[in-house]
Coordinates of C-alpha atoms in Angstrom, one line a residue:
M3 CA 92.5 111.6 86.4
N4 CA 94.6 110.4 83.4
I5 CA 93.2 109.2 80.1
N6 CA 94.2 105.6 80.7
Q7 CA 92.4 105.4 84.1
L8 CA 89.4 107.1 82.6
K9 CA 89.3 104.5 79.8
A10 CA 89.7 101.6 82.3
D11 CA 86.9 103.0 84.5
A12 CA 84.6 103.5 81.5
A13 CA 85.2 99.9 80.3
L14 CA 84.1 98.6 83.7
A15 CA 81.1 100.8 83.6
A16 CA 80.2 99.7 80.1
D17 CA 80.4 96.0 81.2
Q18 CA 77.6 96.8 83.6
I19 CA 75.3 97.9 80.8
D20 CA 73.1 95.2 79.3
I21 CA 72.4 95.5 75.6
Q22 CA 68.8 94.8 75.0
W23 CA 69.3 92.2 72.2
G24 CA 65.5 91.5 72.0
K25 CA 64.8 95.1 71.1
L26 CA 67.5 95.0 68.4
E27 CA 65.3 92.7 66.4
N28 CA 63.3 95.9 65.5
P29 CA 65.2 97.4 62.5
K30 CA 64.4 101.0 63.5
Y31 CA 65.6 100.4 67.1
R32 CA 68.8 98.7 65.8
K33 CA 69.4 101.6 63.4
D34 CA 69.0 104.2 66.1
F35 CA 71.1 102.2 68.6
E36 CA 73.9 101.8 66.1
H37 CA 73.7 105.4 65.0
T38 CA 73.9 106.7 68.6
L39 CA 76.9 104.6 69.4
R40 CA 78.7 105.4 66.2
R41 CA 78.0 109.1 66.6
A42 CA 79.2 109.2 70.2
T43 CA 82.5 107.5 69.3
T44 CA 83.3 110.2 66.7
F45 CA 83.4 112.8 69.5
V46 CA 85.9 110.9 71.6
P47 CA 89.1 112.1 69.9
E48 CA 88.0 115.8 70.1
L49 CA 87.1 115.4 73.8
E50 CA 90.5 113.7 74.4
S51 CA 92.3 116.6 72.8
L52 CA 90.3 119.2 74.7
Y53 CA 90.8 117.3 78.0
K54 CA 94.6 117.0 77.5
K55 CA 94.9 120.7 76.8
L56 CA 92.8 121.7 79.7
T57 CA 94.6 119.5 82.2
A58 CA 98.0 120.6 80.8
G59 CA 97.2 124.3 81.2
E60 CA 97.3 124.9 77.4
S61 CA 95.1 127.1 75.4
V62 CA 92.4 125.2 73.6
L63 CA 92.2 127.9 70.9
N64 CA 95.8 129.0 70.4
P65 CA 98.3 126.2 70.1
D66 CA 101.6 126.6 72.0
E67 CA 100.1 129.2 74.4
P68 CA 99.2 128.9 78.0
T69 CA 95.6 128.9 78.9
P70 CA 94.0 132.3 79.7
L71 CA 91.7 130.5 82.2
S72 CA 92.0 130.9 85.9
Y73 CA 92.9 127.8 88.0
E74 CA 89.2 127.6 89.2
D75 CA 87.9 127.7 85.6
M76 CA 90.5 125.2 84.5
E77 CA 89.3 122.8 87.2
K78 CA 85.7 123.4 86.4
Y79 CA 86.0 122.9 82.7
S80 CA 88.3 120.0 83.1
A81 CA 85.8 118.2 85.3
L82 CA 83.0 118.9 82.8
V83 CA 85.0 117.6 79.8
E84 CA 86.2 114.6 81.9
E85 CA 82.6 113.6 82.5
E86 CA 81.7 113.8 78.8
L87 CA 84.9 112.0 77.9
F88 CA 84.1 109.2 80.4
N89 CA 80.6 108.9 78.9
G90 CA 82.1 108.8 75.4
Y91 CA 84.5 106.0 76.5
V92 CA 81.5 104.1 77.9
L93 CA 79.6 104.3 74.7
Q94 CA 82.8 103.5 72.7
S95 CA 83.4 100.4 74.8
L96 CA 79.7 99.4 74.5
Y97 CA 80.0 99.8 70.7
H98 CA 83.0 97.6 70.6
K99 CA 81.2 95.0 72.7
Y100 CA 78.2 95.1 70.4
N101 CA 80.3 94.8 67.3
A102 CA 82.2 91.8 68.8
V103 CA 79.0 90.0 69.5
E104 CA 77.6 90.8 66.1
N105 CA 80.8 89.5 64.4
V106 CA 80.6 86.2 66.3
I107 CA 76.9 85.8 65.4
K108 CA 77.7 86.6 61.7
A109 CA 80.6 84.1 61.7
A110 CA 78.5 81.4 63.3
L111 CA 75.7 82.0 60.7
D112 CA 78.3 82.0 57.8
N113 CA 79.8 78.7 59.1
S114 CA 76.4 77.0 59.4
E115 CA 75.6 77.4 55.7

């Protein structure tokens, strides 16, 4: 699967996740929630790079060299990284959704003053 399709599928999956807004009233829960989403999104670029190299048959350790992995290993590791990348995209999309709602709430509160 290509990166764009993976992102699109992850965005659809993220839309199915309900953010528990009531729980976010608890400052500790909110802090943990935000930390988890922020942390997950930091890994996405690394996973993308790894996925692109694996699916292109490039070495992940030595640039400009072909992979030393067998076809079966490339398929196995590509699938594993694809799954993690998909999950990262889901969390990234959820984080964007969360931030968008938070920005709207903040703007509404700022305008009501």
